[in-house]
Tab-separated table of C-alpha atoms in Angstrom:
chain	number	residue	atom	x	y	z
S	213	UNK	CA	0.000	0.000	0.000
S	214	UNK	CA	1.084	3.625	-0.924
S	215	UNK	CA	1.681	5.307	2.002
S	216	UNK	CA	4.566	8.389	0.914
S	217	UNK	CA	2.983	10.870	-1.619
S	218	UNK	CA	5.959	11.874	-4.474
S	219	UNK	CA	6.275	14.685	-6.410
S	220	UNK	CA	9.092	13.962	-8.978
S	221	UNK	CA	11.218	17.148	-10.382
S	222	UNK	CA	12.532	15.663	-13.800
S	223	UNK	CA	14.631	17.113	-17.007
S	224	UNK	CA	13.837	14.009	-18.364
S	225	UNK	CA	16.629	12.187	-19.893
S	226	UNK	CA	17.807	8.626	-19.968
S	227	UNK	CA	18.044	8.001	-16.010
S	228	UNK	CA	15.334	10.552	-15.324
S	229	UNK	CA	13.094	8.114	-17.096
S	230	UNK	CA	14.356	5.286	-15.074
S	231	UNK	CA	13.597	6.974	-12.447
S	232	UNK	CA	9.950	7.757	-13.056
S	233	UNK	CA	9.317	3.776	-14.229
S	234	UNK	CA	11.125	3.154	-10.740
S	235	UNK	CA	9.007	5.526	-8.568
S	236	UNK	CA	5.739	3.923	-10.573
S	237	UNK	CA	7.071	0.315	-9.823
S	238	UNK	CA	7.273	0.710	-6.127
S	239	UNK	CA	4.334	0.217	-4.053
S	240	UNK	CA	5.652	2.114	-1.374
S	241	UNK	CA	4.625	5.401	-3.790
S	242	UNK	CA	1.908	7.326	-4.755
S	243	UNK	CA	3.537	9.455	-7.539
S	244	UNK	CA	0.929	12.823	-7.161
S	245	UNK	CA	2.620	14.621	-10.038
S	246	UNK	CA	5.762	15.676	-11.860
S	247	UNK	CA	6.811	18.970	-12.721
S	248	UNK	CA	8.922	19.510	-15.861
S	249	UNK	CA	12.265	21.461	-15.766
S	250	UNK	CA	14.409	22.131	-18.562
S	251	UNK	CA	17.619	20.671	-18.563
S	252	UNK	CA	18.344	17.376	-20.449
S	253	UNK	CA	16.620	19.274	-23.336
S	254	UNK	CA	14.064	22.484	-23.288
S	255	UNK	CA	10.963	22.506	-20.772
S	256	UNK	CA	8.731	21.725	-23.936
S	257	UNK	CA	10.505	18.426	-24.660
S	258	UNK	CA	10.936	16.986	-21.252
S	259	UNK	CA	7.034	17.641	-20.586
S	260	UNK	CA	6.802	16.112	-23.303
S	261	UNK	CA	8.734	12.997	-22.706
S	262	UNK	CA	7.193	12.816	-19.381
S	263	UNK	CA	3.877	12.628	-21.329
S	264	UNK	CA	4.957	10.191	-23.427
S	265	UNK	CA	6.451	7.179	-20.768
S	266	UNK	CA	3.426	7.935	-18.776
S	267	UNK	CA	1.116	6.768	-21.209
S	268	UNK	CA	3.971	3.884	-21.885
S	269	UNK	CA	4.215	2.433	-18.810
S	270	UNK	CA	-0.016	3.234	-17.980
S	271	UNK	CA	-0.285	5.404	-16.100
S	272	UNK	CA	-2.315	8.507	-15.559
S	273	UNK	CA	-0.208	10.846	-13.508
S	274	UNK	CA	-0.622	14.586	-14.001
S	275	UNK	CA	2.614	16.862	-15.591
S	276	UNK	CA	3.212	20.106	-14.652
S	277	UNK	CA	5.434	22.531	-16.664
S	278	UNK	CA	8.001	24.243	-14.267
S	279	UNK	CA	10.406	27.301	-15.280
S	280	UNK	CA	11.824	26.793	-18.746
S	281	UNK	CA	15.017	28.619	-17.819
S	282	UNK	CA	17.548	29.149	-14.187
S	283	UNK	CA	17.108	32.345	-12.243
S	284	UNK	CA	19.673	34.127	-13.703
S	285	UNK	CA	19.178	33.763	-17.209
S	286	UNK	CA	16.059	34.750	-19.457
S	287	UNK	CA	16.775	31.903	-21.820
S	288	UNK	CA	18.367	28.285	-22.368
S	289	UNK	CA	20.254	26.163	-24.518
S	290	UNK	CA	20.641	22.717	-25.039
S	291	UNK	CA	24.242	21.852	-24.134
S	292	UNK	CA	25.431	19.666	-26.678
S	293	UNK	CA	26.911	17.052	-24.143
S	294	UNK	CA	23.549	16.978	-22.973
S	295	UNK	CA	22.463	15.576	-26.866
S	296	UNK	CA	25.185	13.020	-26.778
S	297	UNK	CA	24.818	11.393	-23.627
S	298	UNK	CA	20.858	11.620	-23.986
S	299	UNK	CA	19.926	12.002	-27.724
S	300	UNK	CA	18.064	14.964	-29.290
S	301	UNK	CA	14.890	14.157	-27.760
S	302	UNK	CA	16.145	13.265	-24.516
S	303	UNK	CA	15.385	9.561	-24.550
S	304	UNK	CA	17.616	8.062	-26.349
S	305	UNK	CA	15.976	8.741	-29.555
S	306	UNK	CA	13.495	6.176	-29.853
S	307	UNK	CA	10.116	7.170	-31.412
S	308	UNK	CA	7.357	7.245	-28.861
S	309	UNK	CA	3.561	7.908	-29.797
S	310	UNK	CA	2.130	11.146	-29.662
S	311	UNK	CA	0.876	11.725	-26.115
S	312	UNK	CA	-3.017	11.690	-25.797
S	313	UNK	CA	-2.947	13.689	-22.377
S	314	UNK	CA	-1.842	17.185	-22.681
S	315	UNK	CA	0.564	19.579	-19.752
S	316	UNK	CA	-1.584	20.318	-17.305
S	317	UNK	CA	-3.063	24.314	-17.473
S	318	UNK	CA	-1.534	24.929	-13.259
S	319	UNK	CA	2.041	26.090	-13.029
S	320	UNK	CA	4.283	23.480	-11.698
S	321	UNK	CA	5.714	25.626	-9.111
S	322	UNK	CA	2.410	26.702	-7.371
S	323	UNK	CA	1.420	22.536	-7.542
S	324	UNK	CA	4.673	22.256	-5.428
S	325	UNK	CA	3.504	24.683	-3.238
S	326	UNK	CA	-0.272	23.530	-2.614
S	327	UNK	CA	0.512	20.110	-2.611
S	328	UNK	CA	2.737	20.698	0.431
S	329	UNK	CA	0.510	22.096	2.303
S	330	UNK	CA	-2.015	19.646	1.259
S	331	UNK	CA	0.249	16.722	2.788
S	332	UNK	CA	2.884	18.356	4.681
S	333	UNK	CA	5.446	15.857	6.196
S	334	UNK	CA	3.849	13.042	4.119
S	335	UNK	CA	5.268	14.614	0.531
S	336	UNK	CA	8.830	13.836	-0.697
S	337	UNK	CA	10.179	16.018	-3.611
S	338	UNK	CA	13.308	14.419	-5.428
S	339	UNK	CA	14.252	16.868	-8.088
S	340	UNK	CA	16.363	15.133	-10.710
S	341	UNK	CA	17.753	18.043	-12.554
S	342	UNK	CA	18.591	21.966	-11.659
S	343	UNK	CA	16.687	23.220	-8.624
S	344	UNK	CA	15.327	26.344	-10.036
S	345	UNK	CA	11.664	25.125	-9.740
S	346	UNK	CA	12.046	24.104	-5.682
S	347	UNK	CA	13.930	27.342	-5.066
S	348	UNK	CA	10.646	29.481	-6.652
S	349	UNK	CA	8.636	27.550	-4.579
S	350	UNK	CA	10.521	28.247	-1.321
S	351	UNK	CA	10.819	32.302	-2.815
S	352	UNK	CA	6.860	31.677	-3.371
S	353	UNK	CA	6.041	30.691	-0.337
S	354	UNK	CA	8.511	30.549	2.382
S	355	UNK	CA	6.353	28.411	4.743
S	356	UNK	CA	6.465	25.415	2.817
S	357	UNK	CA	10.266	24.385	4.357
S	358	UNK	CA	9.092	24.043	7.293
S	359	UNK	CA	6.312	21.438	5.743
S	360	UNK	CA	7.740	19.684	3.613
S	361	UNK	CA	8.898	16.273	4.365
S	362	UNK	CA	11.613	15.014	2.915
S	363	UNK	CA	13.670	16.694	-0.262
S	364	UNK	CA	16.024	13.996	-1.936
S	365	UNK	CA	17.788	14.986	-5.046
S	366	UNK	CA	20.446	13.923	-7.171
S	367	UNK	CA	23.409	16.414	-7.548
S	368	UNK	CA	25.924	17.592	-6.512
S	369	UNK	CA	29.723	15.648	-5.627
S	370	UNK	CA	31.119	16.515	-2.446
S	371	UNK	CA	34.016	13.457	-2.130
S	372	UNK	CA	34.829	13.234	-6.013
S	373	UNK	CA	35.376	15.672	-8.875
S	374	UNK	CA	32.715	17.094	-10.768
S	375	UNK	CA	31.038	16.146	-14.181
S	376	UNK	CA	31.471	19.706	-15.985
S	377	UNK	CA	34.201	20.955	-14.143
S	378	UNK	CA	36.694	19.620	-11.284
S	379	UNK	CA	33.907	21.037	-9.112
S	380	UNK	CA	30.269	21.110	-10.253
S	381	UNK	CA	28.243	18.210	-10.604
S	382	UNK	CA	25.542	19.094	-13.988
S	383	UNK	CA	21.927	19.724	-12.189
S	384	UNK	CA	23.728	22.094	-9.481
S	385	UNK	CA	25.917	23.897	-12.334
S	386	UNK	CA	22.211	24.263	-14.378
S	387	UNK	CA	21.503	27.076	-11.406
S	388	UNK	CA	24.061	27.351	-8.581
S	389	UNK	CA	22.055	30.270	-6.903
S	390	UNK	CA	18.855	28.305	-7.273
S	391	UNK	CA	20.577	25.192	-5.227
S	392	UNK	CA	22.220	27.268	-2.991
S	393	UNK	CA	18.820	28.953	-1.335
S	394	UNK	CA	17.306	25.314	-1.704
S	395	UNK	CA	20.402	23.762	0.154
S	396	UNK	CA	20.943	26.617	2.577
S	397	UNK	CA	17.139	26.442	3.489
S	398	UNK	CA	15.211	24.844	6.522
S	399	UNK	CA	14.454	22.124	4.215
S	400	UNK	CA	15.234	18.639	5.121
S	401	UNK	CA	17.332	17.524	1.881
S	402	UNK	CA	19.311	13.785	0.998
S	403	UNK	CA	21.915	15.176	-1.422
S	404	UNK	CA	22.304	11.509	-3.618
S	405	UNK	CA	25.080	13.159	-5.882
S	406	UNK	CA	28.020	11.818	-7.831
S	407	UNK	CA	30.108	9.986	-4.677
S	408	UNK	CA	27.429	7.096	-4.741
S	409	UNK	CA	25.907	7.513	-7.991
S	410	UNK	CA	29.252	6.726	-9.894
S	411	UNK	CA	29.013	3.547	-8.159
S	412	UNK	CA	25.774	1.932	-9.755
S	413	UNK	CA	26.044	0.556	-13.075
S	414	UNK	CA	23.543	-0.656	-15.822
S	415	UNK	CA	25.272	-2.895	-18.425
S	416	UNK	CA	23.739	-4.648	-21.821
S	417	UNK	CA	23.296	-7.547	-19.390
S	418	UNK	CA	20.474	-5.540	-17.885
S	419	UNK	CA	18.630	-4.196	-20.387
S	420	UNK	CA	18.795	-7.764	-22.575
S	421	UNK	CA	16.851	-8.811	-19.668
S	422	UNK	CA	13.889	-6.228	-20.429
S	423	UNK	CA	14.363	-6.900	-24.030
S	424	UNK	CA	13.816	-10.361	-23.592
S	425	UNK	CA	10.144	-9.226	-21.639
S	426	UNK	CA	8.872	-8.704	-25.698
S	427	UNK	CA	6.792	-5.805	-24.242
S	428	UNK	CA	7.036	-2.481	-25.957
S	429	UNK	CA	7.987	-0.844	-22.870
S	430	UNK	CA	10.548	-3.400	-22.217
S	431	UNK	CA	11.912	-2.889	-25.983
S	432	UNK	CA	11.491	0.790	-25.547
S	433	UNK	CA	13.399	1.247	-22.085
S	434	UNK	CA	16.419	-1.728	-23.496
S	435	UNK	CA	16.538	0.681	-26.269
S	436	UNK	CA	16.824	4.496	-24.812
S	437	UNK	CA	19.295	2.654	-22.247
S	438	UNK	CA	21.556	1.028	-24.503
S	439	UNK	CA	21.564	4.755	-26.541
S	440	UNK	CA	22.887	5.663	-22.896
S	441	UNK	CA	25.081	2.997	-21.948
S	442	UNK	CA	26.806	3.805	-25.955
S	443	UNK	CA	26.855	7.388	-24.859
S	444	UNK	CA	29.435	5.943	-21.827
S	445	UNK	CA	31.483	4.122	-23.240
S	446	UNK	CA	31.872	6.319	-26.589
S	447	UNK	CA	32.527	9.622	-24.566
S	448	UNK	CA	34.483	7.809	-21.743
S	449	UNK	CA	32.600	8.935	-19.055
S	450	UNK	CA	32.736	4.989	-18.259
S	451	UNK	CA	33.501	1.869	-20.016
S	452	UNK	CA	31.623	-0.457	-18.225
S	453	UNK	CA	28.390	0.670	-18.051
S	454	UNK	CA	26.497	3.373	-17.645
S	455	UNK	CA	25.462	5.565	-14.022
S	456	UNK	CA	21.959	5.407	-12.917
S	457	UNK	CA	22.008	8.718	-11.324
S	458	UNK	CA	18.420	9.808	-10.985
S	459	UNK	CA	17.118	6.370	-9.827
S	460	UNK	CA	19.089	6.188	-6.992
S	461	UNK	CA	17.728	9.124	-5.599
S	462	UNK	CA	14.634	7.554	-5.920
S	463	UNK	CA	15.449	4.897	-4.199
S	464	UNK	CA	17.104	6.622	-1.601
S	465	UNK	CA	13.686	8.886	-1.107
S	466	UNK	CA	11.863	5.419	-0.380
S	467	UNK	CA	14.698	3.353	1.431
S	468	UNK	CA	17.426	5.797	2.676
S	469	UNK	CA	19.409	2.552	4.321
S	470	UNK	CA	20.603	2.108	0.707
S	471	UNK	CA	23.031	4.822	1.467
S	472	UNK	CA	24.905	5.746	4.388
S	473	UNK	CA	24.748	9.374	4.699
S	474	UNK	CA	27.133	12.878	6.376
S	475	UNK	CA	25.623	15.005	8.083
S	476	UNK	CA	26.218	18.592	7.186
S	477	UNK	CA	25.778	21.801	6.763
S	478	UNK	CA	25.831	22.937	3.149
S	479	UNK	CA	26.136	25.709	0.449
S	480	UNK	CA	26.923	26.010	-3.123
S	481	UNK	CA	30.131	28.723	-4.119
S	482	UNK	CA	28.536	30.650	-6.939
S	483	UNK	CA	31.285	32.783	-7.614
S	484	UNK	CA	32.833	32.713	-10.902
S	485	UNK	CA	35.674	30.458	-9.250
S	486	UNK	CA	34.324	26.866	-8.575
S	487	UNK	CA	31.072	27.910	-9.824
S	488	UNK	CA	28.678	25.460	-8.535
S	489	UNK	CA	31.084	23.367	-5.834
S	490	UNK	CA	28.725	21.635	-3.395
S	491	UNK	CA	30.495	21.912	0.346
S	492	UNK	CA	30.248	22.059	3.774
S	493	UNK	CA	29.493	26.044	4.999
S	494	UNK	CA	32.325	26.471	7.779
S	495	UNK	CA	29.973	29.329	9.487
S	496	UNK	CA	27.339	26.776	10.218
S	497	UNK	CA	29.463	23.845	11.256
S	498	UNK	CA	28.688	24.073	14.649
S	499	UNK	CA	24.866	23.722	14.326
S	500	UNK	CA	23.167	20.945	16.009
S	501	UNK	CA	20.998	19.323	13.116
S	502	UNK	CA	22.250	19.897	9.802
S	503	UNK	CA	19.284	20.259	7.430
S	504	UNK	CA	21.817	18.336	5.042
S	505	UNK	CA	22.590	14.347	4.520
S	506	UNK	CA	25.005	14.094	1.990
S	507	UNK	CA	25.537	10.251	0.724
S	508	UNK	CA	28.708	9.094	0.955
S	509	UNK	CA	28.430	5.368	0.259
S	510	UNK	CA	25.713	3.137	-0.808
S	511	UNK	CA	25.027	-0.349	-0.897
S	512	UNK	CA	25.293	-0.675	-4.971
S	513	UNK	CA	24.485	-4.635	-5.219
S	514	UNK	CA	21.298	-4.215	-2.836
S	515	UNK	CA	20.504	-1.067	-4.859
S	516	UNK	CA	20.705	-2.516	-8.397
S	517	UNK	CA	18.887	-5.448	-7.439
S	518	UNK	CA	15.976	-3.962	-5.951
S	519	UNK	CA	15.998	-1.717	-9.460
S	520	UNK	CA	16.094	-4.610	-11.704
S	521	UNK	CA	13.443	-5.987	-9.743
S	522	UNK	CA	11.107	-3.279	-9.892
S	523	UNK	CA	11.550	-1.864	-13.677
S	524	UNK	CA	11.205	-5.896	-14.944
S	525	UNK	CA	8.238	-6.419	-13.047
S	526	UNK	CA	6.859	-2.875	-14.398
S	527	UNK	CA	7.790	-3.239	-17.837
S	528	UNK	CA	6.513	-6.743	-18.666
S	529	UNK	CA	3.194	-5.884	-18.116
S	530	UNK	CA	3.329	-2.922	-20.340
């Protein structure tokens, strides 16, 4: 039985739609809604793709469109790592039907704030890409970090070099200033960043098994992951397999024993030097509860397991 309400924050590319088929396997999850954020590709795409696996994997789950750009830019461009590692569309390039449901008419950032204060400490957020839509929310309504249950989002690195720079970790880079009033809030956050999300591998061994399922979402989720897994092994990033980054922090929202966690108090440097460097703020070291776990290890064999277990089951009956 369903018993945490989810709001999922997605750019949606490759592991942001493993992610969503994750958070719709578990039955731990009532997914409420996902807002769009640009990202992976432009707002208008990732809605879109969120549309689109929806109706894939069956289910009826209302999108929201969040802000199409970060806070301190009017505009946004596709970076073309981004089209590489995730395919023009986002997912991997495979051809999806048109969606029959359409973005729903609310703004995604006022759905973030009614919905927690519909359900309070019951609601978990995991934002997947930049934080600009959370940090609206908070500038919004400033009550809702103090109702708000649980935040768990991937980004950031804290123990290990960044993904765009030596520093900055992709989502946070998207919007430093964004993550740092998010981070430096009352919010309770699980920062699931690159230290344990490095660690958890997909290989063709894996998605041959949802090929084998002879569903179309099985042959549709094999294919937009081996796109990824190419991505990995073509740019380097990793030879082995590929990350699944956005997962985990869905995983960690419903089981947080998957990781074992820091305790810390945290900001993001948005000066021009290390731009986007998630670490601990010195001035607030001495506080008694950190608002911020950071993961620093994780239990990758449990983690991948349960995964496999839940996207199988979901995608051969779809």
């Amino acid at each position: 039985m369903a018993t945490k309400k989810m709001i999922l924050d997605l750019d949606i590319g490759v592991d942001d739609a493993l992610a969503l088929a994750y958070a719709i396997a578990d039955p731990q999850i009532d997914l409420i809604g996902i807002v769009a954020s640009y990202g992976n590709n432009l707002l208008e795409q990732t809605a879109k793709n969120s549309l689109q696996l929806l109706e894939l994997l069956g289910q009826d789950v209302p999108v929201f469109k969040g802000l199409s750009h970060s806070s301190t830019t009017d505009h946004f461009n596709v970076m073309q790592v981004s089209k590489e590692i995730h395919g023009s569309n986002g997912i991997g390039d495979i051809s999806l039907s048109e969606p029959r449901h359409q973005v729903q008419e609310k703004d995604g950032v006022d759905f973030i704030i009614e919905a927690a204060h519909q359900y309070s400490k019951d609601l978990i957020i995991v934002p997947t890409g930049p934080l600009t839509n959370l940090a609206a929310a908070l500038h919004r309504d400033p009550q809702i970090s103090q109702l708000i249950g649980n935040i768990t989002l991937m980004g950031g690195a804290l123990t290990v070099e960044g993904n765009v720079s030596d520093v900055a970790e992709a989502n946070i880079n998207q919007d430093a200033e964004a993550a740092n009033e998010v981070f430096t809030s009352p919010l309770p956050i699980t920062m699931v960043g690159l230290d344990v999300t490095l660690r958890t591998l997909l290989t063709k061994k894996e998605t041959q098994q949802w090929r084998n399922l002879g569903t179309r979402a099985g042959i549709a989720y094999a294919d937009l992951t081996d796109f990824y897994i190419d991505a990995y092994y073509r740019l380097g990033i990793d030879k082995r397999g590929c990350a699944i980054h956005d997962p985990l922090a869905v995983g960690v929202a419903i089981d947080p024993s998957f990781v074992t966690t820091l305790a810390l108090p945290m900001k993001i440097i948005t000066n021009k030097h290390n731009y986007a460097r998630t670490i601990g703020d010195k001035t607030r070291l001495n506080e008694p509860h950190p608002n911020v776990k950071v993961a620093i290890n994780v239990n990758q064999e449990r983690f991948v397991s349960v995964f496999m277990n839940h996207l199988t089951n979901l995608l051969a009956n779809h």
